[in-house]
Short mmCIF file of C-alpha atoms and ligand atoms in Angstrom, two decimals:
data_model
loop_
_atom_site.label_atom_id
_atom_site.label_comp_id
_atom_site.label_asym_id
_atom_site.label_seq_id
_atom_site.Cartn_x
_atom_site.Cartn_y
_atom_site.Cartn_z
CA UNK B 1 -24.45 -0.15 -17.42
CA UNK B 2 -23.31 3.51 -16.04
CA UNK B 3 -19.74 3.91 -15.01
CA UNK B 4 -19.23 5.57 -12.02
CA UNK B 5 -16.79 6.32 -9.66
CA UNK B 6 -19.49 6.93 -6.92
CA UNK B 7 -18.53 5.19 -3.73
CA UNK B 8 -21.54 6.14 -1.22
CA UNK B 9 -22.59 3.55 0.52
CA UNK B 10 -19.56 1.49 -0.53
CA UNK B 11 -17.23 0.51 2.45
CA UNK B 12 -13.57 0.67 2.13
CA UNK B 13 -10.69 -0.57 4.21
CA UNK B 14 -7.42 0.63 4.04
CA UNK B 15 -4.90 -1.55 6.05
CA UNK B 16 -1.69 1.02 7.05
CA UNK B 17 -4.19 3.64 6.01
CA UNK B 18 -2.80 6.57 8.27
CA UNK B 19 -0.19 8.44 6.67
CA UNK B 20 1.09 8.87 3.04
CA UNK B 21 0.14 7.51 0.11
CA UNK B 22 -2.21 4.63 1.99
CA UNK B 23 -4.13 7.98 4.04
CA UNK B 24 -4.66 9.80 1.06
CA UNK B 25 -5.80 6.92 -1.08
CA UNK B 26 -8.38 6.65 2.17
CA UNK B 27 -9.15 10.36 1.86
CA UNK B 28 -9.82 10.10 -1.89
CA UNK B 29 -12.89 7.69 -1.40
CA UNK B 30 -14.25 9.70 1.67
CA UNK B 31 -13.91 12.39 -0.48
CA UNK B 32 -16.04 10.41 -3.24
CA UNK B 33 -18.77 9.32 -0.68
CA UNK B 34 -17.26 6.20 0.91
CA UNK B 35 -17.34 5.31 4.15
CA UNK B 36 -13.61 4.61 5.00
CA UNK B 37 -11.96 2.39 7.77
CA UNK B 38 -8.17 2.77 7.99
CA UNK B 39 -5.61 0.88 10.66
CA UNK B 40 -2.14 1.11 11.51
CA UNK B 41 0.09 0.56 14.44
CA UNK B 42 -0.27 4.25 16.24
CA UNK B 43 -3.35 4.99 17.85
CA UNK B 44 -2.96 8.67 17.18
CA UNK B 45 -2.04 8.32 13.77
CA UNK B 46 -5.38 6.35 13.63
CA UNK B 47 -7.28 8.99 15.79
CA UNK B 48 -6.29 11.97 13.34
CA UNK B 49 -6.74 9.97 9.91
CA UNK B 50 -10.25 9.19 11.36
CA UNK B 51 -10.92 13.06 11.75
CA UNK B 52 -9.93 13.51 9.18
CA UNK B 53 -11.53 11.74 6.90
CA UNK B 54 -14.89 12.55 9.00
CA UNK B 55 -13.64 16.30 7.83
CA UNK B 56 -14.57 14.78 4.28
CA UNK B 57 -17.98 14.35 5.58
CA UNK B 58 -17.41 10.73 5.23
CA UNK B 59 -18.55 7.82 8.32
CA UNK B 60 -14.95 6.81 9.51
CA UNK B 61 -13.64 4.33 11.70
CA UNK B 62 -9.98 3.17 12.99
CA UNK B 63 -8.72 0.21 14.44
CA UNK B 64 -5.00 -0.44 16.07
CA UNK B 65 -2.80 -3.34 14.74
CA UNK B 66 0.44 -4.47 13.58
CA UNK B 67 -0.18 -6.32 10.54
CA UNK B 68 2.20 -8.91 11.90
CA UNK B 69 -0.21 -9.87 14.67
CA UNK B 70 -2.28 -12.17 13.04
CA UNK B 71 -5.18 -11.79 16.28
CA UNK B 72 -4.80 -8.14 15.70
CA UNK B 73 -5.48 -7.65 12.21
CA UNK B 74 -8.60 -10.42 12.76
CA UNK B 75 -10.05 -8.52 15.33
CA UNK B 76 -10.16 -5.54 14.35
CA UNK B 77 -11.52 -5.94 11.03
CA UNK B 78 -13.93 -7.87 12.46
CA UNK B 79 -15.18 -4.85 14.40
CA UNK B 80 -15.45 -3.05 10.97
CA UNK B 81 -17.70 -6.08 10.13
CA UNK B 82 -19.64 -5.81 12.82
CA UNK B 83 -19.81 -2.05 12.03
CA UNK B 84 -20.83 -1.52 8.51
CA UNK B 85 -20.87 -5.38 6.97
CA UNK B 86 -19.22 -6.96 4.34
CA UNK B 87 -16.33 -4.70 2.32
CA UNK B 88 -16.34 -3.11 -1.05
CA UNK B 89 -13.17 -2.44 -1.30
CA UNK B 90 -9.38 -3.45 0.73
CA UNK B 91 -6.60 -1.42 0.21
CA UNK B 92 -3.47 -3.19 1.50
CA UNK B 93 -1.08 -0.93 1.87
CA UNK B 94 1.11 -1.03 5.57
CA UNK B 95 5.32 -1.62 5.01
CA UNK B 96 8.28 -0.62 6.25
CA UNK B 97 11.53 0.08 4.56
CA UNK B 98 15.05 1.55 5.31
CA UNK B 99 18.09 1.75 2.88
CA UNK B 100 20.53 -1.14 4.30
CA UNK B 101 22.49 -3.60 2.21
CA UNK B 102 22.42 -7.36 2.85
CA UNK B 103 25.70 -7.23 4.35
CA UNK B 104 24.62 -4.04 6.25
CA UNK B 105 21.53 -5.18 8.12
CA UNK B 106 20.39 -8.01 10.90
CA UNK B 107 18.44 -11.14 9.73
CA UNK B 108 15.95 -9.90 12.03
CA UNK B 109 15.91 -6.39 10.20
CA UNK B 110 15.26 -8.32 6.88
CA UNK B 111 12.54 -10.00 8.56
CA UNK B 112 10.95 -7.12 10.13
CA UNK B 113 10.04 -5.53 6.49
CA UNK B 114 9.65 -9.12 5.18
CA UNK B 115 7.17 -9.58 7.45
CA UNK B 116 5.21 -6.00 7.82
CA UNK B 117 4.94 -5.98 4.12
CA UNK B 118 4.99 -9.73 2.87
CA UNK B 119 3.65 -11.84 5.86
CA UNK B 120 1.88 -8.56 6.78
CA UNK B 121 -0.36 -8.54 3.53
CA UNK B 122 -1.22 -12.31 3.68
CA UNK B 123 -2.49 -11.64 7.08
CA UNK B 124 -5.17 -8.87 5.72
CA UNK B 125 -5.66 -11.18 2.77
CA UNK B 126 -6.87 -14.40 4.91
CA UNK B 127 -8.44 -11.96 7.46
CA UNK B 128 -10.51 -9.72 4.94
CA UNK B 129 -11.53 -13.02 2.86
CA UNK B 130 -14.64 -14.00 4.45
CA UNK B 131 -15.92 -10.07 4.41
CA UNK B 132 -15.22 -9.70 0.52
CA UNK B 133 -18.66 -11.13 -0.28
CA UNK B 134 -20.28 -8.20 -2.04
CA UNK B 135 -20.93 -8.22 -5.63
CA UNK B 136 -17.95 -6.47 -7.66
CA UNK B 137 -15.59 -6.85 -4.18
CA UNK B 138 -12.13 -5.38 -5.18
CA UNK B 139 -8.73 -5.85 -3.52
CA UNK B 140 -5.72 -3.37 -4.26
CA UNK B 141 -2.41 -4.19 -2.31
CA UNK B 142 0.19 -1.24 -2.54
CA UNK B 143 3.12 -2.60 -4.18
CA UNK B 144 6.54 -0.93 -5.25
CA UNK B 145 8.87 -0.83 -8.00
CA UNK B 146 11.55 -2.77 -6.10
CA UNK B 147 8.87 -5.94 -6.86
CA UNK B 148 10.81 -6.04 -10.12
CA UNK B 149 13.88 -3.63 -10.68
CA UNK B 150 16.37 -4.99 -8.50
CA UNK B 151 18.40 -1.90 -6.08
CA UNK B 152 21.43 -1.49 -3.57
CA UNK B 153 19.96 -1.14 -0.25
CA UNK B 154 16.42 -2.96 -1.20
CA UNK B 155 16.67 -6.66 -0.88
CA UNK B 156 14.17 -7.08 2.19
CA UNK B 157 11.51 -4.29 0.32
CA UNK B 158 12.29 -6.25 -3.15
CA UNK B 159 11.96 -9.70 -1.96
CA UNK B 160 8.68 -8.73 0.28
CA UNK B 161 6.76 -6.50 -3.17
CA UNK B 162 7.68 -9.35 -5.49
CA UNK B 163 6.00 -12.11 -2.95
CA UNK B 164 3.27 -9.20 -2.50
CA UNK B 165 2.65 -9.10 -6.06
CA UNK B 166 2.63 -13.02 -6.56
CA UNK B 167 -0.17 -12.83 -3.82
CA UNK B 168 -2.19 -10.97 -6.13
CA UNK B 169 -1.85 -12.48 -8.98
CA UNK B 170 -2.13 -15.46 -7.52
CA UNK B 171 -5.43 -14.94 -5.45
CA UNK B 172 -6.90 -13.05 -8.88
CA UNK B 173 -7.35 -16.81 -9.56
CA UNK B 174 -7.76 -18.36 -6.57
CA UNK B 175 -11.09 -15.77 -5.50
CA UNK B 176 -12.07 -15.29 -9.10
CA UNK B 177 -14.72 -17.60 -8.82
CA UNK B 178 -15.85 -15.51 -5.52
CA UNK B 179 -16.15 -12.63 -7.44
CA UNK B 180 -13.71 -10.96 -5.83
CA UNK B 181 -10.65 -8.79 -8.11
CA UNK B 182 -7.27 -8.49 -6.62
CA UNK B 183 -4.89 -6.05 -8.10
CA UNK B 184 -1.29 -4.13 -7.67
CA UNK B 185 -0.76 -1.00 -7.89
CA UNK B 186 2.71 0.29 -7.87
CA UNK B 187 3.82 3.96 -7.03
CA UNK B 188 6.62 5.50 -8.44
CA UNK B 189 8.53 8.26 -6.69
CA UNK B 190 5.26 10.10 -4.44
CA UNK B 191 6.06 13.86 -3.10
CA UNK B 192 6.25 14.74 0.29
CA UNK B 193 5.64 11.14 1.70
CA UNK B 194 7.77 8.42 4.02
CA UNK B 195 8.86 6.01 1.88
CA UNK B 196 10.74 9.66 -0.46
CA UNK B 197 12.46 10.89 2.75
CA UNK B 198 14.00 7.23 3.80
CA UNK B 199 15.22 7.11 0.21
CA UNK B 200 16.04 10.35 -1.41
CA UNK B 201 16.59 12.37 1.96
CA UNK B 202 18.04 16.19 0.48
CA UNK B 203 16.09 18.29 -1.42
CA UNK B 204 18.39 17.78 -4.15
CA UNK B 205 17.68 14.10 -4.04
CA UNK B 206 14.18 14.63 -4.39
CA UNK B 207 14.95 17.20 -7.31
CA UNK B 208 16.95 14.52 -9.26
CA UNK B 209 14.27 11.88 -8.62
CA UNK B 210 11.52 14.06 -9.84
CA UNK B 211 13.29 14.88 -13.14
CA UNK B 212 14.50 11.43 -13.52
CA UNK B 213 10.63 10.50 -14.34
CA UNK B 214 9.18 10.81 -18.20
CA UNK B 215 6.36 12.59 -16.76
CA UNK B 216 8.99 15.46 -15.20
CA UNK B 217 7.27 15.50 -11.51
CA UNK B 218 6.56 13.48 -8.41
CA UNK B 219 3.59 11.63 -8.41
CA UNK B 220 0.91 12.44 -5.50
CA UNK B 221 -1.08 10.23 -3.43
CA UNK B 222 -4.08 11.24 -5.18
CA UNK B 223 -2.22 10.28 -8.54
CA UNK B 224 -2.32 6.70 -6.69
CA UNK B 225 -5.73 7.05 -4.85
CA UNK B 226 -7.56 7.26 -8.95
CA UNK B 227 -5.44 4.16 -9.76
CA UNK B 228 -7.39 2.52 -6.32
CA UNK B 229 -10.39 3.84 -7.42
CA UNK B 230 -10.60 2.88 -10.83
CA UNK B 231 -9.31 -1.03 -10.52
CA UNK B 232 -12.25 -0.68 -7.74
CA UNK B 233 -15.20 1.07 -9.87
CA UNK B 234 -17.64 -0.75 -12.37
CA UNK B 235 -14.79 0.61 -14.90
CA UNK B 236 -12.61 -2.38 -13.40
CA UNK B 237 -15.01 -4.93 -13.98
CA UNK B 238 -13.10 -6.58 -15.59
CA UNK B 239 -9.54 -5.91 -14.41
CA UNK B 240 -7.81 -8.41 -11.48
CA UNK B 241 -4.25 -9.93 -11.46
CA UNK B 242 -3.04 -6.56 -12.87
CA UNK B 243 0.47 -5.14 -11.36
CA UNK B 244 -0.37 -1.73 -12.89
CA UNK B 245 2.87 0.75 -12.63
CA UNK B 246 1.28 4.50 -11.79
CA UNK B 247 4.49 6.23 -11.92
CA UNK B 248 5.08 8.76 -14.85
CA UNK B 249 6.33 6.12 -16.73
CA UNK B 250 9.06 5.58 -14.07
CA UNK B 251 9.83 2.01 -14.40
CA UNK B 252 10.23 2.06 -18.21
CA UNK B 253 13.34 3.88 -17.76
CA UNK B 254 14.62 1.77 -15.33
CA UNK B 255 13.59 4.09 -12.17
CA UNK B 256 15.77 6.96 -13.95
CA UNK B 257 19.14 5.15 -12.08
CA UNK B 258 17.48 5.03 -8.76
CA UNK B 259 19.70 2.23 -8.52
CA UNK B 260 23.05 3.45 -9.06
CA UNK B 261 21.69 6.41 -6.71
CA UNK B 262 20.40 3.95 -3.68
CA UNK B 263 24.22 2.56 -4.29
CA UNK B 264 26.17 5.39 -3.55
CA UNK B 265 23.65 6.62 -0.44
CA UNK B 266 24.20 2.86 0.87
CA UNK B 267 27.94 3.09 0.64
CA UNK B 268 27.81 6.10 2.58
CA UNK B 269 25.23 5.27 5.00
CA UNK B 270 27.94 1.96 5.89
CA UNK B 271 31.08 3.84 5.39
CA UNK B 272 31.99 2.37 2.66
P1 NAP I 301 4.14 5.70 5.25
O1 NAP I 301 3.57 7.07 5.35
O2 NAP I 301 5.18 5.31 6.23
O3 NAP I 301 2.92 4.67 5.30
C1 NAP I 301 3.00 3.41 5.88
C2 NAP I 301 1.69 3.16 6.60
O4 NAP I 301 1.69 1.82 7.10
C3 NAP I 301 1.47 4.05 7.81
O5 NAP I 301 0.09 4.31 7.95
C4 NAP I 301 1.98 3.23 8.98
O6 NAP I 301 1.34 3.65 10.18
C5 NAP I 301 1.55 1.84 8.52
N1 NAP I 301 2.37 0.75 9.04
C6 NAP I 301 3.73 0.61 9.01
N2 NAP I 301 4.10 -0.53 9.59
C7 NAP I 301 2.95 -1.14 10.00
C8 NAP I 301 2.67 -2.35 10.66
N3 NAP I 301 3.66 -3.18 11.05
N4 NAP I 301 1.37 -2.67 10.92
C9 NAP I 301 0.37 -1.83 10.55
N5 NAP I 301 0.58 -0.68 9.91
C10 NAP I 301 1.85 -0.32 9.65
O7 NAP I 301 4.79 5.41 3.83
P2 NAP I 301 4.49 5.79 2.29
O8 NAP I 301 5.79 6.23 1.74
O9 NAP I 301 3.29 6.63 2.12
O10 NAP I 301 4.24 4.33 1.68
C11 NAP I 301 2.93 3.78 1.57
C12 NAP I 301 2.93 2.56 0.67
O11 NAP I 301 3.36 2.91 -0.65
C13 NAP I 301 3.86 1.45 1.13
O12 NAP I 301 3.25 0.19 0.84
C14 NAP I 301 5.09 1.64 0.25
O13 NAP I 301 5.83 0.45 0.09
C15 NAP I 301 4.43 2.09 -1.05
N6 NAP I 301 5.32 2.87 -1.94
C16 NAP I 301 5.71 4.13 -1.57
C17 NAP I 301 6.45 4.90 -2.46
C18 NAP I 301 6.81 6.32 -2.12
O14 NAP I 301 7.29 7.05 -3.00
N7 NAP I 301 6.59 6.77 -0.91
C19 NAP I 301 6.84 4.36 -3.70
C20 NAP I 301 6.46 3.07 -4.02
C21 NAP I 301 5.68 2.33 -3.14
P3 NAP I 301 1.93 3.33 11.65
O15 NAP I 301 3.28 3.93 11.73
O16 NAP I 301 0.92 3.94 12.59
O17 NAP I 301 1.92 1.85 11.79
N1 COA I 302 19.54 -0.03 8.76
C1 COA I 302 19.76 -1.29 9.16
N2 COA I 302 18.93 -1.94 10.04
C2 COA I 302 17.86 -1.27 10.50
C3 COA I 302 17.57 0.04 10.11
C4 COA I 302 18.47 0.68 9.20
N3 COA I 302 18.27 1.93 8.79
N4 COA I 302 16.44 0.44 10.75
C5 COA I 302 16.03 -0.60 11.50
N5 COA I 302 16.90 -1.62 11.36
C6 COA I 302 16.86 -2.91 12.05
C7 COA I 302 16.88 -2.78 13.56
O1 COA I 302 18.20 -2.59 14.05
C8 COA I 302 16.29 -4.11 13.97
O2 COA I 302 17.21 -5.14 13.86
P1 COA I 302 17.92 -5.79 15.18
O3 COA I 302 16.79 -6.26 16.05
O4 COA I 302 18.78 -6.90 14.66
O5 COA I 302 18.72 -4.67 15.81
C9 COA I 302 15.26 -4.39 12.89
O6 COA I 302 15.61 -3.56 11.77
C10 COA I 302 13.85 -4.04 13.33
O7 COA I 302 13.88 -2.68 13.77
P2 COA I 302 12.83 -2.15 14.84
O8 COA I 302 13.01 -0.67 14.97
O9 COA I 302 12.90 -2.97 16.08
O10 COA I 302 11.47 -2.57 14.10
P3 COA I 302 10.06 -1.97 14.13
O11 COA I 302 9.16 -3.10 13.94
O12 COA I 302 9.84 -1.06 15.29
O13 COA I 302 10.03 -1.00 12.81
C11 COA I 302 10.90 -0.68 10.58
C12 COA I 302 10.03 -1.53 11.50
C13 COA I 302 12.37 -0.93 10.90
C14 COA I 302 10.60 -1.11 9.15
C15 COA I 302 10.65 0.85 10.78
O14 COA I 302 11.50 1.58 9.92
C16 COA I 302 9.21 1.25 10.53
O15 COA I 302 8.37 1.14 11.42
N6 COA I 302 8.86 1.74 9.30
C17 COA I 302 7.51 2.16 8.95
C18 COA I 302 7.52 3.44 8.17
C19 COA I 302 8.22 3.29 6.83
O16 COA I 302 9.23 2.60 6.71
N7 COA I 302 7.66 3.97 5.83
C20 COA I 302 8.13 3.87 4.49
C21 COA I 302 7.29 2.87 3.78
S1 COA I 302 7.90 2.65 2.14
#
């Protein structure tokens, strides 16, 4: 058998594929030949990502949808289907997250990330299923460290990640026997991107965050788009159910006190 990490002619999906981490995991496999759908709530965050990854020199196509629309997320990978056939590859990557304790948020603010990232993710699951037919099919949903290292401000994102990664662990069994992989991946601390600002929001934040990780640095999207990439090549034959940390070796020191950081940002946040 050659290895490869050769995607032409491969189709990809990536689900909240338009900005961050999720676009540039997209860009990564236009980059390596793939033709690359992405969707996310903003048309003209789907309009540019599409550009760009036809910059790439890649076939690219966008849909609209919330991922808690159930009708939305059917439809339009359906017109992917339509499109290009059955998938090689589903990234599912779209959440939400502020800093807000318990006591500091709405039950409907809970349920908003709950259900972008949580509910969200079982929506792509069950509407991606009967288009995961091909031989070697591989599923990566976008976790985060909150999934298991408990932080101030992070119930909703750490309650949503840990059900996320249950899902995949628990559908690595349940579509084994289709043939299909499902894995994790879980970013540590990624430069320049959404989820950094909402979380470590002054440069100096950023600056203690980056040297808080073994590896000394941020990670980049592209750091995340090889994890994708691999868990979805012939090298990942053999690889589903995984919840694979790619994060400097972030979450073996405890997220370098993220915690006790998030705490003290909360307090102020609340006035507390
Ligand atoms: P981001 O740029 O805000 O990416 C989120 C993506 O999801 C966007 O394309 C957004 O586009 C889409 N999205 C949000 N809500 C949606 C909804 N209801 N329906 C459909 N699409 C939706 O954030 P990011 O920081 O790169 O994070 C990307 C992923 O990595 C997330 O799963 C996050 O939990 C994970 N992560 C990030 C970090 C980090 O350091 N940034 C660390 C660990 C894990 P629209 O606004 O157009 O909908
Ligand atoms: N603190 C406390 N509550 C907050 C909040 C904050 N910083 N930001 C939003 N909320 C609450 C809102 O007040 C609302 O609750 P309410 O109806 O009881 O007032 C609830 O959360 C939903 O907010 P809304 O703006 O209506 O939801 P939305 O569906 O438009 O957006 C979010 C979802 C809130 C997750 C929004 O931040 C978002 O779209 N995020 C996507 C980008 C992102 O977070 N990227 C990082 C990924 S790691």
């Amino acid at each position: 058998m050659s290895l490869t990490v050769d995607f032409k002619g491969k189709t990809v999906v990536v689900v909240g594929g338009t900005s961050g981490i999720n676009r540039g995991i997209a860009e990564l496999f236009a980059r390596h030949g793939a033709r690359v759908a992405v969707a996310s709530r903003k048309e003209a965050k789907v309009t540019d990502t599409v550009a760009a990854l036809e910059g790439h020199g890649a076939e690219a196509m966008g849909f609209v949808a919330d991922v808690r629309d159930l009708d939305a997320v059917e439809a339009g990978l359906k017109s992917v289907h339509e499109a290009w056939g059955d998938f090689d590859v589903l990234v599912s990557g779209a959440a939400g997250n502020f800093p807000a304790s318990l006591n500091g948020m709405s039950a409907n603010a809970f349920r908003s990330v709950v259900e972008i990232d949580l509910i969200g993710t079982v929506h792509v699951m069950k509407a991606s299923y009967p288009y995961l037919k091909k031989p070697g099919a591989s599923v990566v949903n976008i976790s985060a460290p909150q999934a298991f290292l408990p932080m101030p401000g992070q119930s909703h994102v750490s309650a949503a990640k840990a059900g996320v990664d249950m899902i995949t662990r628990t559908l690595a069994i349940e579509w084994g026997r289709d043939g299909i992989r499902v894995n994790s991946v879980v970013p540590g601390p990624i430069g320049g991107t959404e989820g950094m600002a909402r979380l470590a929001p002054t440069p100096d934040a950023i600056e203690k965050v980056a040297a808080s990780v073994p590896l000394n640095r941020l990670g980049t999207p592209d750091d995340i788009g090889h994890a994708c990439m691999y868990l979805s090549s012939d090298m990942g034959a053999y690889v589903s159910g995984a919840v694979l940390p790619v994060d400097g070796g972030w979450a073996q020191s405890g997220c370098g006190g993220m915690g006790a950081f998030l705490g003290k940002l909360v307090a102020q946040l609340e006035g507390r």
